[in-house]
mmCIF file of C-alpha atoms in Angstrom:
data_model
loop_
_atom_site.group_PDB
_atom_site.id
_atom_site.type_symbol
_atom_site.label_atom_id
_atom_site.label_comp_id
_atom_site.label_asym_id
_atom_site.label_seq_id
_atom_site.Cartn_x
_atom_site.Cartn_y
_atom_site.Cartn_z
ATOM 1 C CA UNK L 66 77.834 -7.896 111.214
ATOM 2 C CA UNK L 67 77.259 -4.102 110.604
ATOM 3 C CA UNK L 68 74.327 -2.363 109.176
ATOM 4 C CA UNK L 69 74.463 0.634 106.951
ATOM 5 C CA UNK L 70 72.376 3.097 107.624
ATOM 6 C CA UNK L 71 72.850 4.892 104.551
ATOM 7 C CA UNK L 72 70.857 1.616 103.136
ATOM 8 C CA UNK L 73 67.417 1.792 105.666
ATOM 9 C CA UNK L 74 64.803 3.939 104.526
ATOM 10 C CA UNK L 75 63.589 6.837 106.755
ATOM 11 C CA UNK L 76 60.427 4.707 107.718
ATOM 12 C CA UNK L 77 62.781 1.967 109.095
ATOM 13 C CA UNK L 78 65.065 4.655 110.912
ATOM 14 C CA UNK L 79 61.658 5.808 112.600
ATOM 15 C CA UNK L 80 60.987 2.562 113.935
ATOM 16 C CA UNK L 81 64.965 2.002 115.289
ATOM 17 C CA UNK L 82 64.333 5.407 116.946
ATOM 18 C CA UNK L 83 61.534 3.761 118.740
ATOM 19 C CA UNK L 84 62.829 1.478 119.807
ATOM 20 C CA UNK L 85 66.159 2.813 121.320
ATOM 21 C CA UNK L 86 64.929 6.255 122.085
ATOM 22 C CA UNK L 87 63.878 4.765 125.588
ATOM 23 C CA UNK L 88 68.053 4.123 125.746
ATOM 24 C CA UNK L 89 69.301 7.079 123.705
ATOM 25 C CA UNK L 90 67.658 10.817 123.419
ATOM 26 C CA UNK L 91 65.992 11.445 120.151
ATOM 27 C CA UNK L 92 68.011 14.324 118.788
ATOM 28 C CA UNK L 93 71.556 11.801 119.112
ATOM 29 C CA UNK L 94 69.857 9.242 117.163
ATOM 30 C CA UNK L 95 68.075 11.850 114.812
ATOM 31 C CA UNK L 96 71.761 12.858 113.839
ATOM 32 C CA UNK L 97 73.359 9.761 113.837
ATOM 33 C CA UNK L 98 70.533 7.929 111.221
ATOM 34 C CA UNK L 99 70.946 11.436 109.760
ATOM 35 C CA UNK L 100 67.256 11.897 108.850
ATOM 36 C CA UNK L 101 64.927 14.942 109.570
ATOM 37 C CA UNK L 102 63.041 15.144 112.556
ATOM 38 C CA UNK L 103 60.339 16.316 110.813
ATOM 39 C CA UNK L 104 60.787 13.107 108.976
ATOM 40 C CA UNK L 105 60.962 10.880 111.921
ATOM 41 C CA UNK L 106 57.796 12.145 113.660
ATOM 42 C CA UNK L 107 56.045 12.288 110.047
ATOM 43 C CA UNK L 108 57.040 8.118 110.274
ATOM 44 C CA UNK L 109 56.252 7.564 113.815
ATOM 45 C CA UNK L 110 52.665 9.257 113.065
ATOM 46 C CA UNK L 111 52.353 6.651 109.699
ATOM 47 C CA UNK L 112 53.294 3.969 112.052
ATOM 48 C CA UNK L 113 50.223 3.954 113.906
ATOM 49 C CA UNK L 114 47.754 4.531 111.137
ATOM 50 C CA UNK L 115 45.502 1.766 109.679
ATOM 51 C CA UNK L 116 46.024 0.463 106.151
ATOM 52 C CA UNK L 117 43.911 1.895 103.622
ATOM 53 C CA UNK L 118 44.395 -0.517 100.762
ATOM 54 C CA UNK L 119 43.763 -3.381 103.426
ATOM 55 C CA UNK L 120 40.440 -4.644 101.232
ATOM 56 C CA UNK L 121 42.069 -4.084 97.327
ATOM 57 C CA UNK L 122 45.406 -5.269 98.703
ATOM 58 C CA UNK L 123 43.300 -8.688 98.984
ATOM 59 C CA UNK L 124 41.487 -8.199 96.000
ATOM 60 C CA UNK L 125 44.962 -7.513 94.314
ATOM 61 C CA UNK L 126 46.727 -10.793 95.610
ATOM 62 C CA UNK L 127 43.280 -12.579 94.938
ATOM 63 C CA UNK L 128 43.115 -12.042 90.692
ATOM 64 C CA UNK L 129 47.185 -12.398 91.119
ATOM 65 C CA UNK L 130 46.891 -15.594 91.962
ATOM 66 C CA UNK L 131 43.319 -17.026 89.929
ATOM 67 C CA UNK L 132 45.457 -15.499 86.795
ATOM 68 C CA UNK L 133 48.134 -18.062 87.547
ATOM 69 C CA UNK L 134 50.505 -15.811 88.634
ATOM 70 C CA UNK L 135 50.685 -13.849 84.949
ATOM 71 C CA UNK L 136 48.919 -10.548 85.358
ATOM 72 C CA UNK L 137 50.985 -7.665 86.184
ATOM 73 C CA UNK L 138 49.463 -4.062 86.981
ATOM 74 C CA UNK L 139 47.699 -3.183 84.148
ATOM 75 C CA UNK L 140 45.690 -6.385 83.658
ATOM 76 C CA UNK L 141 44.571 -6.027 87.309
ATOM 77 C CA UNK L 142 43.985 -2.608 86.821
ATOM 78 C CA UNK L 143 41.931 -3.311 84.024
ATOM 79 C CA UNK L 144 40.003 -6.646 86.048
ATOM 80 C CA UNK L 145 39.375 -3.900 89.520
ATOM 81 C CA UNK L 146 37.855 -1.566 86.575
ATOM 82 C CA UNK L 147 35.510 -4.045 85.671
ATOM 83 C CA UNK L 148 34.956 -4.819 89.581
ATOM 84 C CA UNK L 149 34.186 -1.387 89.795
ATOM 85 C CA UNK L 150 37.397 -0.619 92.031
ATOM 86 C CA UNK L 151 38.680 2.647 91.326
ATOM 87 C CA UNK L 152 42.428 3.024 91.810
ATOM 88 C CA UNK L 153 45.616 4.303 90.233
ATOM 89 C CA UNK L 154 48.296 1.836 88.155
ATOM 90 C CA UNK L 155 50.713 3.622 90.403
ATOM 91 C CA UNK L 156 49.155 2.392 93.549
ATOM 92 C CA UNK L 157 49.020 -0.969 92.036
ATOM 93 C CA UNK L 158 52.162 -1.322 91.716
ATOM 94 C CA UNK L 159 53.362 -0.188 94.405
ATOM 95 C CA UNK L 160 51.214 -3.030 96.588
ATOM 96 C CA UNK L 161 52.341 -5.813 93.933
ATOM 97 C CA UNK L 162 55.848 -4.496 95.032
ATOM 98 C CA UNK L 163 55.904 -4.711 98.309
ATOM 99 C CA UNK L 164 53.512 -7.604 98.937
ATOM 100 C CA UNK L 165 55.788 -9.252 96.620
ATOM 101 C CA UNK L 166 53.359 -10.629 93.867
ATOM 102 C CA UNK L 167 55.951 -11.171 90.882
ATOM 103 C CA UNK L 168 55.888 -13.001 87.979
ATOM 104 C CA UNK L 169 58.052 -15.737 88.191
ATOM 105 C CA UNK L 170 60.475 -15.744 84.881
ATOM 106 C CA UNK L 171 62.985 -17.978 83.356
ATOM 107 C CA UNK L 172 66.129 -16.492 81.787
ATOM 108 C CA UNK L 173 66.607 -17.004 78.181
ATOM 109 C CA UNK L 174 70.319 -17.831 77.558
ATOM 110 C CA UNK L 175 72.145 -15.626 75.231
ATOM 111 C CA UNK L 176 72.708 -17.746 71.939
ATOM 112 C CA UNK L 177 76.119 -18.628 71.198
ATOM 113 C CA UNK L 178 77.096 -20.961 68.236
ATOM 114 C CA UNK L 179 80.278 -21.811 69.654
ATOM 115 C CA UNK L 180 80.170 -25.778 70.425
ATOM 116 C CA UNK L 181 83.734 -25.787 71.466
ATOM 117 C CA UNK L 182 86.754 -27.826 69.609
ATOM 118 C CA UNK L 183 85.278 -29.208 66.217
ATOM 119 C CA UNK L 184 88.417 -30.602 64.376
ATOM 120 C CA UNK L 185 91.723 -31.191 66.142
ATOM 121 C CA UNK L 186 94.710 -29.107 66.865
ATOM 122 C CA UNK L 187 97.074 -28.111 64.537
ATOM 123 C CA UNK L 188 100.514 -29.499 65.003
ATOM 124 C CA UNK L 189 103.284 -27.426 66.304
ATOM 125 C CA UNK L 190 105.521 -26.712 63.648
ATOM 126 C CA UNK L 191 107.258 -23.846 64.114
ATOM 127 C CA UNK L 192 107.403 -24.050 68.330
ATOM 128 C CA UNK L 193 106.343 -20.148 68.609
ATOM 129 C CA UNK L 194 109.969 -19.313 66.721
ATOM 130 C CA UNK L 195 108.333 -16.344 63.830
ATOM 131 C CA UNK L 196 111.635 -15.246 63.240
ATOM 132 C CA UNK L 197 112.959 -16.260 59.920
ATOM 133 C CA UNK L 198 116.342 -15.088 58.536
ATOM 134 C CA UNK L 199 114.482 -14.545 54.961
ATOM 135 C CA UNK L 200 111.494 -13.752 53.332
ATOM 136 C CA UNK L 201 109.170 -16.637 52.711
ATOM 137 C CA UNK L 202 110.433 -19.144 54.815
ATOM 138 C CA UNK L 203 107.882 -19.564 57.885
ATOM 139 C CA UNK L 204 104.697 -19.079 56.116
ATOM 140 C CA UNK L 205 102.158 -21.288 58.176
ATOM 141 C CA UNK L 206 99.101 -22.946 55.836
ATOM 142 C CA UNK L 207 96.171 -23.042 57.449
ATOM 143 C CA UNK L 208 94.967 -25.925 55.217
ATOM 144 C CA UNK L 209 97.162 -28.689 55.093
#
């Protein structure tokens, strides 16, 4: 199984480079992962650095789940409002994303009136043979 590295984002390449830069120097695995060093120490500095949204990601999951698992961002931005908890939709989001609060939804099937075979098949009369020698002689009725 192979990993591509094209797919990680640079805040998981950061924490691959710590973990094999004991094994590896830092600048092979910088241009291997092919991210920016500044990048990697801006990551590796992120890493160690305490949540902010610890408290409203709580407050978040908590009206997520009293609303039955229906609100998305805006109605909890509009409940924190009320609350008195000042933050941005964007934010929001952004926590609902990655703490995975999504509202579970069934797929409507497209409608299709086709039921299948109503009446059955027409009999075979000509055996695919359209060739006729003149005019008017293999016309096909579709009522019979």
């Amino acid at each position: 199984m192979s990993i591509s590295t094209n797919s990680l984002t640079n805040h998981e390449k950061a924490i691959l480079i710590g973990a094999l830069k004991s094994k590896y120097g830092i600048n092979v695995l910088l241009e291997s992962l092919n991210i920016a060093k500044s990048s990697y120490f801006y990551h590796k500095k992120v890493l160690h650095k305490a949540d902010k949204y610890k408290n409203v990601r709580k407050t978040i999951e908590r009206i997520f789940k009293e609303s039955g698992m229906s609100y998305r961002y805006r109605r909890i931005y509009a409940v924190l409002k009320r609350e008195g908890i000042q933050i941005s939709e964007k934010v929001i989001r952004r926590i609902m994303r990655k703490d995975l609060l999504v509202i579970p939804t069934v797929r409507k099937r497209k409608y299709n009136s086709y039921r299948g075979e109503i009446s059955p098949a027409v009999a075979n009369v000509i055996h695919r043979d359209f060739h006729a020698n003149k005019p008017n002689k293999k016309n096909v009725n579709r009522y019979y």
